[in-house]
GROMACS .gro file of C-alpha atoms in nm:
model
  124
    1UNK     CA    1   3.131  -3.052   2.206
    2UNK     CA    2   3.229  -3.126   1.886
    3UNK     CA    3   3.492  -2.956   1.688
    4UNK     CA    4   3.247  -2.726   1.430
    5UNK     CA    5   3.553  -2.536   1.251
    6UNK     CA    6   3.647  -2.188   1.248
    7UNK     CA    7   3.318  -2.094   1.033
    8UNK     CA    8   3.059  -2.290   1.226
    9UNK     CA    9   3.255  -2.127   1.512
   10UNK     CA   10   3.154  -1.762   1.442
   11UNK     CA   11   2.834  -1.865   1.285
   12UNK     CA   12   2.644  -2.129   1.482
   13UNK     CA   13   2.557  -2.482   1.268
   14UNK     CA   14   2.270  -2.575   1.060
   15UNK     CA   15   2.024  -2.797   1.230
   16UNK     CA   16   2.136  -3.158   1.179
   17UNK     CA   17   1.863  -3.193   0.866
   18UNK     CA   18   2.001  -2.933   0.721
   19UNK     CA   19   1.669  -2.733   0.676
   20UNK     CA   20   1.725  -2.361   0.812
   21UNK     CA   21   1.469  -2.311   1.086
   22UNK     CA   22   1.164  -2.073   0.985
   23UNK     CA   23   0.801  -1.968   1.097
   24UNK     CA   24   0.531  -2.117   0.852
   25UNK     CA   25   0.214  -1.916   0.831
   26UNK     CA   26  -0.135  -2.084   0.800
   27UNK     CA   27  -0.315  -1.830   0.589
   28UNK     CA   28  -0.649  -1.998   0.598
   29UNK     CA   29  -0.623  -1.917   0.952
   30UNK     CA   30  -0.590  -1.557   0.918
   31UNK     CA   31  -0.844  -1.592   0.703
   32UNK     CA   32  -1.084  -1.771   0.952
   33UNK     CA   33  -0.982  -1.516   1.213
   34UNK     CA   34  -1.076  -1.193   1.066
   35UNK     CA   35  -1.460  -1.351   1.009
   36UNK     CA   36  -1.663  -1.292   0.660
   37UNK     CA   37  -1.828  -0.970   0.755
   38UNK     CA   38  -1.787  -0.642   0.539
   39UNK     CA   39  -1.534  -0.340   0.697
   40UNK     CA   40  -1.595   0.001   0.768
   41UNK     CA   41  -1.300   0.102   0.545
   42UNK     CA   42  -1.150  -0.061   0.274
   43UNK     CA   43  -0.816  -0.004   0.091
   44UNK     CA   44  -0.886   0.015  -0.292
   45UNK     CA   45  -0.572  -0.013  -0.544
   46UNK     CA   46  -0.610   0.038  -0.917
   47UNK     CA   47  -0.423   0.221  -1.177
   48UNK     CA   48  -0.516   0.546  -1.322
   49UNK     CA   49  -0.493   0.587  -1.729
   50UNK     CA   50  -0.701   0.874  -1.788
   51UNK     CA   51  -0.983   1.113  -1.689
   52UNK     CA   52  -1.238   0.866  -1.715
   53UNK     CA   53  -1.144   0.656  -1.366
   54UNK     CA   54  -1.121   1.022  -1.157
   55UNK     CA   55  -1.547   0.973  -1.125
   56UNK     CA   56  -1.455   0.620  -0.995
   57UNK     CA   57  -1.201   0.693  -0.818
   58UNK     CA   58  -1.403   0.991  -0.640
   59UNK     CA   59  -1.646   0.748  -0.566
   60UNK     CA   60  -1.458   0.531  -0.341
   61UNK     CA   61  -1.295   0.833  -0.168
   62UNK     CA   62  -1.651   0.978  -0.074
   63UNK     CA   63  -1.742   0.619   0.010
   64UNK     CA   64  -1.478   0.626   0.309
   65UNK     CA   65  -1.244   0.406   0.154
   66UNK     CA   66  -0.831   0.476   0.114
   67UNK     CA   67  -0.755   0.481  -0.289
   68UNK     CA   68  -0.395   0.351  -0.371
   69UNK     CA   69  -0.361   0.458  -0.772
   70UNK     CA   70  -0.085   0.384  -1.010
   71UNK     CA   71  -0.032   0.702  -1.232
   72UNK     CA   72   0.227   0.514  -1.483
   73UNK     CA   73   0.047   0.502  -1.741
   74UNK     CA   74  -0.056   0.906  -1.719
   75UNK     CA   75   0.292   1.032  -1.641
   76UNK     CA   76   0.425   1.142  -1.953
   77UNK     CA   77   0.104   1.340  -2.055
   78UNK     CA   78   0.159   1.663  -1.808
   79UNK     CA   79  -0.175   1.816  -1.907
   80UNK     CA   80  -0.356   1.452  -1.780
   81UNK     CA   81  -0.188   1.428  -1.496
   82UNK     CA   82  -0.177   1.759  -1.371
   83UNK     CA   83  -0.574   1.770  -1.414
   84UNK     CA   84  -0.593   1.452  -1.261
   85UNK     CA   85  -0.393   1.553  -0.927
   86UNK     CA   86  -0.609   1.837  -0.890
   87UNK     CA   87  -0.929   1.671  -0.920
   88UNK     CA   88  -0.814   1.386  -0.662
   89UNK     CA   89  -0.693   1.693  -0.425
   90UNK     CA   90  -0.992   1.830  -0.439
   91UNK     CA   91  -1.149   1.505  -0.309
   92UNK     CA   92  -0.914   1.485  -0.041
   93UNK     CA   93  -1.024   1.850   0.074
   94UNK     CA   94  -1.398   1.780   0.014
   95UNK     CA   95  -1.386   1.458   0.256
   96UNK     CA   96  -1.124   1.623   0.531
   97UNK     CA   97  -0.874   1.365   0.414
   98UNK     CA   98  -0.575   1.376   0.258
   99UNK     CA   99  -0.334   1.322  -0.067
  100UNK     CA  100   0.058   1.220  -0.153
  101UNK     CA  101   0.269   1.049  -0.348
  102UNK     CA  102   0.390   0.723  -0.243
  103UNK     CA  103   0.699   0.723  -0.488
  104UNK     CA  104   0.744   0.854  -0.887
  105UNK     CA  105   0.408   0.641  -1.014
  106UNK     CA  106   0.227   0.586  -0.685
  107UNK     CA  107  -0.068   0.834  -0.513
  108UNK     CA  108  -0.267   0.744  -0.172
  109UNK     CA  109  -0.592   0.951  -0.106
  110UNK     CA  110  -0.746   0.904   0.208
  111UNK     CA  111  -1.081   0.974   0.362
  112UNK     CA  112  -1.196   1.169   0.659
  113UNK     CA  113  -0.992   1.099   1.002
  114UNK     CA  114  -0.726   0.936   0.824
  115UNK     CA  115  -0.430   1.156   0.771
  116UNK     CA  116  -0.086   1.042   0.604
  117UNK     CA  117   0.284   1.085   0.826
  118UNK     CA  118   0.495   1.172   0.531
  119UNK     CA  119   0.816   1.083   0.745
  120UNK     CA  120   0.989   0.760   0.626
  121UNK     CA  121   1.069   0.508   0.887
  122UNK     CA  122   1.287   0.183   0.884
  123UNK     CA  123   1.304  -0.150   1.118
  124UNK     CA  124   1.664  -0.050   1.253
   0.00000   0.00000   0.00000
């Protein structure tokens, strides 16, 4: 074995290219996989700025589909948003599905069946 030094010691060696090893993905073959045909349930992101989107928004919600919305641009107008929230709650309860916030800017309303766990988890 050759003498690799006190760092390559504790922390292995490069390959002998020097490229670090790694996993390509083929997209196109995801792509191919999942086959052309339409799904029962799709997940719709857009970004709310003002009363005008709620009908859309409503829309895809009583279509089945999960909305993902970007309230940035509403935030600082209380009276908007608040109005806004409401409306897309009332959706939620309509359809059996549910509401929250993602973060600060970010909502998720879901359809029938599909409920969100508000716990937090991480990949430890």
């Amino acid at each position: 074995m050759a003498n690799k030094g006190i760092m390559g010691k504790l922390f292995g060696s490069k390959p002998a290219d020097g490229l670090d090893d790694y996993t390509e993905i083929n997209l196109e073959e995801i792509e191919e996989a999942k086959g052309s045909g339409p799904a029962e349930t799709y997940v719709r992101v857009g970004e709310l700025s003002g009363l005008g989107q709620i009908p859309e928004l409503k829309r895809e919600i009583y279509n089945g589909n999960i909305v993902i919305a970007d309230i940035t641009p509403i935030k600082g107008d209380s009276l908007t948003r608040d109005r806004a929230l409401k409306d897309l709650k009332q959706v939620a309860l309509d359809v059996s599905g549910d509401i929250a916030m993602i973060n600060d800017s970010q909502i998720v309303v879901t359809p029938m069946s599909i409920k969100i766990d508000r716990t937090k988890f991480s990949s430890k």
